[in-house]
CSV table of C-alpha atoms in Angstrom, one decimal:
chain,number,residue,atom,x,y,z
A,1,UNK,CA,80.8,50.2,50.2
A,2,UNK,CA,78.4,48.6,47.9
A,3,UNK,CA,75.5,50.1,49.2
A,4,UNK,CA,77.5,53.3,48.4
A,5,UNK,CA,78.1,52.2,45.2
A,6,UNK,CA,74.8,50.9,44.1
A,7,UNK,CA,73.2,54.7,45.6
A,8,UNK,CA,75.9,56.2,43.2
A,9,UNK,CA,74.7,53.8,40.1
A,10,UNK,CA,71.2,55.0,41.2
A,11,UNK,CA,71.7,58.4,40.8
A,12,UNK,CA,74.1,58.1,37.6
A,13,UNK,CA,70.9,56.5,36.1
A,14,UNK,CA,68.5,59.1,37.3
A,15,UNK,CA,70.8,62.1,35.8
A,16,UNK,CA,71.3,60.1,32.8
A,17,UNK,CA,67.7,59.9,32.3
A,18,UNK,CA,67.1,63.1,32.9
A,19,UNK,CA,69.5,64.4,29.8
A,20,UNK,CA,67.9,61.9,27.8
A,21,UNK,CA,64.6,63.7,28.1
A,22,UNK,CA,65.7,67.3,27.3
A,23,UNK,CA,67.6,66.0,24.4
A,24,UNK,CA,64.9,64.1,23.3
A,25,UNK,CA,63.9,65.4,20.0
A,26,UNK,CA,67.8,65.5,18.9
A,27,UNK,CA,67.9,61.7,19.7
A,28,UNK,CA,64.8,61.4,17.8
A,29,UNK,CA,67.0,62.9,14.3
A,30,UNK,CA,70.0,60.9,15.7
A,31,UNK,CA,68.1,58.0,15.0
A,32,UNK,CA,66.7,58.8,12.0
A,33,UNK,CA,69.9,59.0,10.5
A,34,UNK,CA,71.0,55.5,11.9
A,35,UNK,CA,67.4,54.2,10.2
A,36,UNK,CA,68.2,56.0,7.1
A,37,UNK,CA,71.9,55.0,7.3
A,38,UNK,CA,70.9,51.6,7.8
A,39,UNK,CA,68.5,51.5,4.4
A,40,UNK,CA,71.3,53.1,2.3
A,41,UNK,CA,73.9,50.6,3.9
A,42,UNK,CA,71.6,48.1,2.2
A,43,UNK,CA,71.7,49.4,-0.9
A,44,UNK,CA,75.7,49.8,-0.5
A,45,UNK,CA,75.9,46.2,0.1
A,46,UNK,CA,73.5,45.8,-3.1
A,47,UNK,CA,75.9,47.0,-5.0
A,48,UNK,CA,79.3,45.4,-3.4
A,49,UNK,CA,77.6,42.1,-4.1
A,50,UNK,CA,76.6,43.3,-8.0
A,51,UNK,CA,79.4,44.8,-9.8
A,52,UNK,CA,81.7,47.5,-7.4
A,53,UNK,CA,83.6,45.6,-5.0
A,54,UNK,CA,84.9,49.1,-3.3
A,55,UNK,CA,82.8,49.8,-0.4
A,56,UNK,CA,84.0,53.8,-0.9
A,57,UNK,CA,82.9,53.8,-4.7
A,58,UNK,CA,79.4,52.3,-3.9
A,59,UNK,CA,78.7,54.6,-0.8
A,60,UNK,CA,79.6,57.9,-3.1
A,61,UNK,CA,77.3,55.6,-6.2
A,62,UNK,CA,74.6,54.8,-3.7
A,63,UNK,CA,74.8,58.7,-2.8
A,64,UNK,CA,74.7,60.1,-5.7
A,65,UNK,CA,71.8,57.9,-6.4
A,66,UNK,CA,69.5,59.2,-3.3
A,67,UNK,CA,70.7,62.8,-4.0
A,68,UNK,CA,69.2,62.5,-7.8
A,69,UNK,CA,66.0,60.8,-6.5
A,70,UNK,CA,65.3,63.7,-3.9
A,71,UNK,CA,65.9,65.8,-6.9
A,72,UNK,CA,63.5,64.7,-8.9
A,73,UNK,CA,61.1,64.3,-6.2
A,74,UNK,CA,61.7,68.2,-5.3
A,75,UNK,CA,61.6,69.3,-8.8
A,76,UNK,CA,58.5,67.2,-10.1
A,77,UNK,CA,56.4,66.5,-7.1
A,78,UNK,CA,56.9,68.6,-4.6
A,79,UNK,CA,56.0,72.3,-6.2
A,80,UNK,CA,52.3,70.7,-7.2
A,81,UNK,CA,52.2,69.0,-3.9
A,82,UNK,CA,52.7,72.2,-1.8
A,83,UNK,CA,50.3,74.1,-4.2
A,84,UNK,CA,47.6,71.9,-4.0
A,85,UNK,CA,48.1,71.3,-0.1
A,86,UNK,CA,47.7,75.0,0.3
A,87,UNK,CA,44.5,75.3,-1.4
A,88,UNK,CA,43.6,71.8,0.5
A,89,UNK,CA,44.3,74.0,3.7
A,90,UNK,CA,41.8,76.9,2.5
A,91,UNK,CA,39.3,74.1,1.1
A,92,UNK,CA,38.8,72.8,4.7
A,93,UNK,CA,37.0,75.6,6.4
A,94,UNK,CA,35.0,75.9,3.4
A,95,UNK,CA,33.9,72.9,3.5
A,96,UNK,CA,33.2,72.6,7.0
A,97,UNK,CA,30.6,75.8,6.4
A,98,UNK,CA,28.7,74.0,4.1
A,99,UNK,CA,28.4,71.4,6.2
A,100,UNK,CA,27.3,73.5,9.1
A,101,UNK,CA,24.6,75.3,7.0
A,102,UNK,CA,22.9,71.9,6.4
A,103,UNK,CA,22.8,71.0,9.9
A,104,UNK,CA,21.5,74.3,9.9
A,105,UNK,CA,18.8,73.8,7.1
A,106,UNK,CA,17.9,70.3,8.3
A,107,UNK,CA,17.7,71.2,11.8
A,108,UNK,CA,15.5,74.2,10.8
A,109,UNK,CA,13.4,72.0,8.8
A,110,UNK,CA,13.1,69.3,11.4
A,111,UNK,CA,12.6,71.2,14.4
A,112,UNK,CA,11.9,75.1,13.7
A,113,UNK,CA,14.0,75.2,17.4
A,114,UNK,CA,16.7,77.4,16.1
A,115,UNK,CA,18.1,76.9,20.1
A,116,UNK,CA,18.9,72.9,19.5
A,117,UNK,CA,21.6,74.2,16.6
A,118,UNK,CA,23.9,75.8,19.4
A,119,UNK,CA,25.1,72.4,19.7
A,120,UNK,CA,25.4,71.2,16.6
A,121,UNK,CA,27.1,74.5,15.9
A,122,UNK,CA,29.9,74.4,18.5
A,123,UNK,CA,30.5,71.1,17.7
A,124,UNK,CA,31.3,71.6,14.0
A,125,UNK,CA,33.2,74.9,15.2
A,126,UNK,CA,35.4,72.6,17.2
A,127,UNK,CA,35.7,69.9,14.6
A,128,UNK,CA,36.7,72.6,12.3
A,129,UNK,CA,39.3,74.5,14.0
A,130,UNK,CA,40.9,71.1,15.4
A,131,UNK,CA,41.1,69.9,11.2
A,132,UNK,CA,42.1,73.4,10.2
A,133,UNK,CA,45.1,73.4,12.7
A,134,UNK,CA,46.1,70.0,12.2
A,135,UNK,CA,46.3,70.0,8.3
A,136,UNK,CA,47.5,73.8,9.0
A,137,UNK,CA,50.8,72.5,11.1
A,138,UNK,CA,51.2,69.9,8.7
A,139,UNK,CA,51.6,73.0,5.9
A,140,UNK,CA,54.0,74.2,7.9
A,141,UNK,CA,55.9,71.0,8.4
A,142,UNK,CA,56.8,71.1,5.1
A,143,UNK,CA,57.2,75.3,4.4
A,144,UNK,CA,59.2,75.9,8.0
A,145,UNK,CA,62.2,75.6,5.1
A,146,UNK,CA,64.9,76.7,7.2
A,147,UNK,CA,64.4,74.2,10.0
A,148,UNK,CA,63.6,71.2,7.5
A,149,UNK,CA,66.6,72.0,5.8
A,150,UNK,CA,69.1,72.4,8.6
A,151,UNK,CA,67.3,68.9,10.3
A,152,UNK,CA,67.7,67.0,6.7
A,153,UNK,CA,71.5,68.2,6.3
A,154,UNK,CA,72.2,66.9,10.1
A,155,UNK,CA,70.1,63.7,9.2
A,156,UNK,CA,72.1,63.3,6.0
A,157,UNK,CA,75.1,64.1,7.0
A,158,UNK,CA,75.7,62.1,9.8
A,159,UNK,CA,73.8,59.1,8.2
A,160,UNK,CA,76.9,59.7,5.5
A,161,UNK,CA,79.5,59.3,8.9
A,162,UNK,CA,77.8,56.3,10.3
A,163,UNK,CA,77.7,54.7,6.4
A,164,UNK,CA,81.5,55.7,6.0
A,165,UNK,CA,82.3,53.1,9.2
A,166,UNK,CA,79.4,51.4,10.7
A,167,UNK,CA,82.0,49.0,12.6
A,168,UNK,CA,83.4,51.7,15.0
A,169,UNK,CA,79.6,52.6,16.0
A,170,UNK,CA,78.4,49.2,16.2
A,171,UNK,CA,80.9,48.4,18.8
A,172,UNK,CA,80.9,51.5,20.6
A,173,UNK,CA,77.0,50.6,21.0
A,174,UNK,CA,77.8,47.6,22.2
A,175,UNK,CA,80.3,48.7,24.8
A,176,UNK,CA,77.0,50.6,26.7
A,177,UNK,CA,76.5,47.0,28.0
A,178,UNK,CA,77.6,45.2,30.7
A,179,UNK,CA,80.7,42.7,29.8
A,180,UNK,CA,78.6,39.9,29.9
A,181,UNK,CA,75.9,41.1,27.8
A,182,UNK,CA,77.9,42.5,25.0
A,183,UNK,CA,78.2,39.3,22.6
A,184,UNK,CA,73.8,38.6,23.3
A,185,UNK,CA,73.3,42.2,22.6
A,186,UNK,CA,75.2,42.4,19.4
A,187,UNK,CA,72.9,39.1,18.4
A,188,UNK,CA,69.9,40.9,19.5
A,189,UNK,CA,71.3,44.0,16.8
A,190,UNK,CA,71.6,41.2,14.0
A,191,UNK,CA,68.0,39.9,15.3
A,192,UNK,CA,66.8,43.6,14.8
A,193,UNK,CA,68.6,44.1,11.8
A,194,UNK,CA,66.6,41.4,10.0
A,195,UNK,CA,63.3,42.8,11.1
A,196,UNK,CA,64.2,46.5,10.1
A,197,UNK,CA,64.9,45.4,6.6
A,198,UNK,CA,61.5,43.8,6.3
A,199,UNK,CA,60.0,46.5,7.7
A,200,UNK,CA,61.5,49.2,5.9
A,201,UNK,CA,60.7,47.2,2.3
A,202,UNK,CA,56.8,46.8,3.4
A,203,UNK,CA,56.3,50.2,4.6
A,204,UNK,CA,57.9,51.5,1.2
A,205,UNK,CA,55.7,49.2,-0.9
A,206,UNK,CA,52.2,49.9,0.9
A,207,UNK,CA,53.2,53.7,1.2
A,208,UNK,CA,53.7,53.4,-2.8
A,209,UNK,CA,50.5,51.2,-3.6
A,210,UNK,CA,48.3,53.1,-1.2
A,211,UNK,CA,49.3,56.5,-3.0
A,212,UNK,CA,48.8,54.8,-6.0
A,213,UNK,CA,45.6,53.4,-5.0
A,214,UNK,CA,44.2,56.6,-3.5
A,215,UNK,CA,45.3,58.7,-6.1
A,216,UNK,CA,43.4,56.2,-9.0
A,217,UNK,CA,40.2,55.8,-6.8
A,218,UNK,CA,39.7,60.0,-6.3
A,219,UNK,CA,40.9,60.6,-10.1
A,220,UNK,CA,37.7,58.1,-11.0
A,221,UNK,CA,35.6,60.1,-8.3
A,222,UNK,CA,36.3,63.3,-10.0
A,223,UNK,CA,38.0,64.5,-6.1
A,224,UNK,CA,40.0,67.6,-7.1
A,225,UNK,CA,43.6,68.1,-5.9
A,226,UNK,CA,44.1,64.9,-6.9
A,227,UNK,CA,47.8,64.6,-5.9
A,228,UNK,CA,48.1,66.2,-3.0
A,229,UNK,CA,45.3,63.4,-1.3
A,230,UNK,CA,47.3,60.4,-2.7
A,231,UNK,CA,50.4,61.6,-1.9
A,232,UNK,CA,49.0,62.6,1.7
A,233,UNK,CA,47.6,59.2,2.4
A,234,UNK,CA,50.4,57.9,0.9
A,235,UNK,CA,52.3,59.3,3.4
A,236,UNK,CA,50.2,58.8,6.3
A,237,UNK,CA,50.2,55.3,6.0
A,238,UNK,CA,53.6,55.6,7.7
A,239,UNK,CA,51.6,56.3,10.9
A,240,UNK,CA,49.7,52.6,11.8
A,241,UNK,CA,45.8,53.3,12.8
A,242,UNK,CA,45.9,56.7,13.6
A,243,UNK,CA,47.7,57.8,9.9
A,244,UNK,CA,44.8,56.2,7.6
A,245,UNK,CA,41.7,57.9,9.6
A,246,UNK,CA,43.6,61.2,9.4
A,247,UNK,CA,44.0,61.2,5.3
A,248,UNK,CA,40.8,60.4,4.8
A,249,UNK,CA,39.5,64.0,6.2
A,250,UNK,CA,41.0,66.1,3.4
A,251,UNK,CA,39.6,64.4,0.5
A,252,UNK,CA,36.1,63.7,2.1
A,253,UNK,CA,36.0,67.6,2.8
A,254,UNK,CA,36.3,68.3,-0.9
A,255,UNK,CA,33.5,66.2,-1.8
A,256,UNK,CA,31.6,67.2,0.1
A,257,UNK,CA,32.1,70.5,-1.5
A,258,UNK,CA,30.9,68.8,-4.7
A,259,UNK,CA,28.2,66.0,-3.7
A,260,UNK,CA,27.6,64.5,-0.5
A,261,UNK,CA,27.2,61.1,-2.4
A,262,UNK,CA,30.6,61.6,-3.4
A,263,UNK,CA,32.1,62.0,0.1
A,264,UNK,CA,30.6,58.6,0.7
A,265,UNK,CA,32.0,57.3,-2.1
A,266,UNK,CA,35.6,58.4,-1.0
A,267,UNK,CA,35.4,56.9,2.6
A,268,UNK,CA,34.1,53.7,1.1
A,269,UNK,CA,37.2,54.2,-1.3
A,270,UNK,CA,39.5,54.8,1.7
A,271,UNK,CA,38.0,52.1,3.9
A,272,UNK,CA,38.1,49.3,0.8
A,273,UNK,CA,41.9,50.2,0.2
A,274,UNK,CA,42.5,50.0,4.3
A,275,UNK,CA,41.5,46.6,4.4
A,276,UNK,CA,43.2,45.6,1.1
A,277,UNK,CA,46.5,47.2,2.6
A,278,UNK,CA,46.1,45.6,6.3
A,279,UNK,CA,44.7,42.1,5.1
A,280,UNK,CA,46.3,41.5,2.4
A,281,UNK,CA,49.2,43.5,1.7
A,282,UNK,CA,50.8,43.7,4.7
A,283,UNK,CA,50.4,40.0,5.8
A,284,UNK,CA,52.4,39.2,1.9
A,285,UNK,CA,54.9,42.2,2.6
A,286,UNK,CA,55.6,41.9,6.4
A,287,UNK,CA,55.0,38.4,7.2
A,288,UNK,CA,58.4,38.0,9.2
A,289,UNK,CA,57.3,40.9,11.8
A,290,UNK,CA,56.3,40.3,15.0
A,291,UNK,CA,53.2,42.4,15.9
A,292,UNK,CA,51.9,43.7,19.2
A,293,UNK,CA,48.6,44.0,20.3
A,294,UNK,CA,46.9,46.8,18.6
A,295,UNK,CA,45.6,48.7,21.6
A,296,UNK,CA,49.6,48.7,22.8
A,297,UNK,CA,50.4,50.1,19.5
A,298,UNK,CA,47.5,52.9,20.1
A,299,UNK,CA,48.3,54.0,23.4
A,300,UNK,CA,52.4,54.0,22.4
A,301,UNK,CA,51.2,56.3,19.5
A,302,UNK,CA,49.2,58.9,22.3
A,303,UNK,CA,52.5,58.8,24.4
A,304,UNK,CA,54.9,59.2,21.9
A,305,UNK,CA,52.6,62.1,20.1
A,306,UNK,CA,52.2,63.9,24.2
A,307,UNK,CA,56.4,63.5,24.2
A,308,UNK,CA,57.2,64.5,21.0
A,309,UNK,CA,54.2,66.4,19.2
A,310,UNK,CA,53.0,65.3,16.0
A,311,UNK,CA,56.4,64.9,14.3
A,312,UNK,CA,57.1,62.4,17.1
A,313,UNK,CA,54.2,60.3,15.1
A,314,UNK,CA,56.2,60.4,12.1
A,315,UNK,CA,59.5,60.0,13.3
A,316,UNK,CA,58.3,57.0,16.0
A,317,UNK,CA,59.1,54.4,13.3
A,318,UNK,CA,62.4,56.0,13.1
A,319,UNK,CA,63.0,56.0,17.1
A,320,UNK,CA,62.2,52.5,17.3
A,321,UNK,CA,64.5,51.5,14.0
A,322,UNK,CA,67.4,53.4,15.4
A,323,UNK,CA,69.0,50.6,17.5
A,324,UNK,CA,68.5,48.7,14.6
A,325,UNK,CA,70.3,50.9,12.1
A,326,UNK,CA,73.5,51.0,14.2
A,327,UNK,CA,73.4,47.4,14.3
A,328,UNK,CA,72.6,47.1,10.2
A,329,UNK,CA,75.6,49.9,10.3
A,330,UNK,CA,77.9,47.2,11.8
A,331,UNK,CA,77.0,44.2,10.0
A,332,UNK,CA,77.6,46.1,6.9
A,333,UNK,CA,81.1,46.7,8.2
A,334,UNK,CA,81.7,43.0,9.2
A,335,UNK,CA,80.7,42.3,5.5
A,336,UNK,CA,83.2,44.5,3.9
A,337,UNK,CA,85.4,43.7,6.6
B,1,UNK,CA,58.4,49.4,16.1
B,2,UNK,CA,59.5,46.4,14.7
B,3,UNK,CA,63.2,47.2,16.5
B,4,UNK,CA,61.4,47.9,19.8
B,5,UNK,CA,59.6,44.9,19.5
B,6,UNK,CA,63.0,42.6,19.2
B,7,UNK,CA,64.4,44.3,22.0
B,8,UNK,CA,60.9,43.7,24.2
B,9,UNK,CA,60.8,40.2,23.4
B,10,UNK,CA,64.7,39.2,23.7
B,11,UNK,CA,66.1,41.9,26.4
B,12,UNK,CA,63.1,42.5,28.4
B,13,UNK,CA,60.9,39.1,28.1
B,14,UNK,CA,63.8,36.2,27.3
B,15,UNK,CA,66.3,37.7,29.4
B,16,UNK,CA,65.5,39.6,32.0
B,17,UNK,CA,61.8,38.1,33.1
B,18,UNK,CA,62.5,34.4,32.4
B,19,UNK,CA,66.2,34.7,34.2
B,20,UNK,CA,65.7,37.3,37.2
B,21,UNK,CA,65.0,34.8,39.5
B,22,UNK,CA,68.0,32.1,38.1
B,23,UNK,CA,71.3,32.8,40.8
B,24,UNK,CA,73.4,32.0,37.7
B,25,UNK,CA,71.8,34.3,34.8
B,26,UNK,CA,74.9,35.7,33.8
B,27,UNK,CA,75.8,32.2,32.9
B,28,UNK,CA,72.4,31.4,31.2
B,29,UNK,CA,73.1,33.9,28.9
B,30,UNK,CA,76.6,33.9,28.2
B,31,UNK,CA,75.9,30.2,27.3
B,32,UNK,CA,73.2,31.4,24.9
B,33,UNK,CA,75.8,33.6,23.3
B,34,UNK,CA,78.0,30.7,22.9
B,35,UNK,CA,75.4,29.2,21.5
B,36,UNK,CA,74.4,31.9,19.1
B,37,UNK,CA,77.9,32.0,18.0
B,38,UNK,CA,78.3,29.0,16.6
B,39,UNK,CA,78.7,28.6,13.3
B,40,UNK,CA,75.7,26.5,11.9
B,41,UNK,CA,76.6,22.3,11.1
């Protein structure tokens, strides 16, 4: 009988697995509501400990309060942004055809083999179309409206549900464990709570300074679209390695357009505010956080980028906060509890 | 990350691969619960 009942366990674990994957990209929103339920429960708390002692009267406050900051975002940054990442999107090929005629030029006036170019000219034709289409789906990212709308609203709404009584979901987390395991896993959730908030104030801060720093260093260059490269790499930085190399590209491609001095200039710019961020930033922000090895945090960025595309890059931070939010959920409920 | 990192290092590394071989793990840590729950002298 147990063999019977360890084969059943086997294959209860195999079909759960199995659902798991194909409603993957659901979890993946599922827990960036916890994460984002999880920040505002913070702020709830904030608030509770301040001046409003009701826990209903600071969630509908502390709503209110992320509502009018999305506003304002939407209605001051976000029509510039989108303009100037459009013509950012058109800049690129440009760009990459000035490029290719001065391999062209110098090859010509090197060699006089026109036949060595080939090469050189499939390469930038790859290089080209790979940048094109990745800053092109990032366009779209942002203008698929419909889909980013109806994604947010579930986000936000159900981050609203699991705000309204993070108790209830806490322990119906825990319950997925065996009896024994319950009271070390809810420690574990308190362990992960601490690290999430840490995390989540250290990404916000570099995000901001490394938006702020980008967006000073291109204005001095004279880099047009100005805004739309700070804000990019500002938002890339929430992607560890891979995020910084990518926002680099855009701005280096316009200044090119003006002065090839210049695009050096800008990837010195990039690389001096990299190492500012990771070595000294980060250390004074983060310096609770236990860090893997960086080739383990490469390769988990491949995987999780071959599961869930390129969103699956952005939202990976989210995945791996999600335990934590349902756990941040629950010790805000034990608080006003 | 830093979630899946916590859960690595206590689940995976402090519980499972230090106690797998123990015949009395699920004492080990229920104990450290107790432990955990303690209110601090």
């Amino acid at each position: 009988m147990v063999a019977l009942g360890k084969w059943i366990g086997l294959v209860v674990f195999v079909a759960s697995l199995y659902i798991i994957w194909q409603i993957r990209q659901i979890l993946l929103l599922i827990f960036a509501a916890v994460v984002l339920a999880t920040a505002l429960n913070r702020l709830v708390r904030l608030l509770q400990r301040l001046a409003i002692k009701n826990r209903g009267v600071a969630i509908a406050l502390t709503l209110v309060l992320l509502l009018g900051i999305l506003a304002g975002v939407f209605v001051v940054i976000v029509p510039p942004f989108v303009d100037q990442l459009q013509q950012l999107v058109d800049f690129i090929p440009v760009a990459f055809d000035r490029v290719r005629g001065w391999v062209e030029w110098l090859q010509e006036a090197l060699t006089r083999q026109p036949m060595q170019i080939d090469p050189v000219n499939q390469l930038t034709q790859q290089v080209q179309s790979f940048v094109s289409r990745l800053f092109s789906n990032f366009f779209i990212l942002f203008s698929d409206s419909i889909g980013i709308v109806l994604n947010l609203l579930f986000v936000l709404i159900l981050s609203i549900m699991l705000l309204a009584n993070p108790a209830l979901y806490r322990q119906g987390f825990v319950l997925l464990f065996p009896s024994f395991y319950r009271r070390r896993a809810d420690e574990i959730l308190g362990l992960c709570n601490g690290a999430l908030g840490g995390w989540a104030t250290g990404i916000l801060f570099n995000m901001t300074v490394i938006a702020l720093f980008s967006g000073i260093g291109l204005w001095v260059l004279r880099v047009p679209l100005v805004l739309a490269n700070a804000i990019l790499a500002g938002l890339l930085t929430f992607i560890p390695n891979v995020g910084p190399a990518l926002s680099v590209i855009p701005p280096i491609a316009l200044a090119l357009l003006d002065a090839p001095w210049k695009a050096i200039a800008v990837l010195i710019l990039y690389i001096v505010i990299q190492q500012l961020e990771s070595n000294i930033l980060t250390p004074l922000v983060m310096e609770k956080q236990v860090s893997l090895p960086p080739a383990v945090t490469l390769a988990s960025q491949v995987i999780f980028a071959s599961f869930f595309g390129f969103l699956g890059l952005f939202l990976r931070p989210a995945l791996d906060g999600g335990v934590a939010g349902v756990d941040q959920g629950v010790v805000g409920g034990r608080h006003f509890e | 990350m830093v979630v899946l990192q916590v859960w690595i290092k206590e689940l995976l590394v402090e519980d499972i691969l230090n106690n797998w071989q123990q015949p009395n793990a699920v004492k080990i840590i229920t104990d450290k619960a107790d432990r955990a729950s303690q209110p601090p002298e």
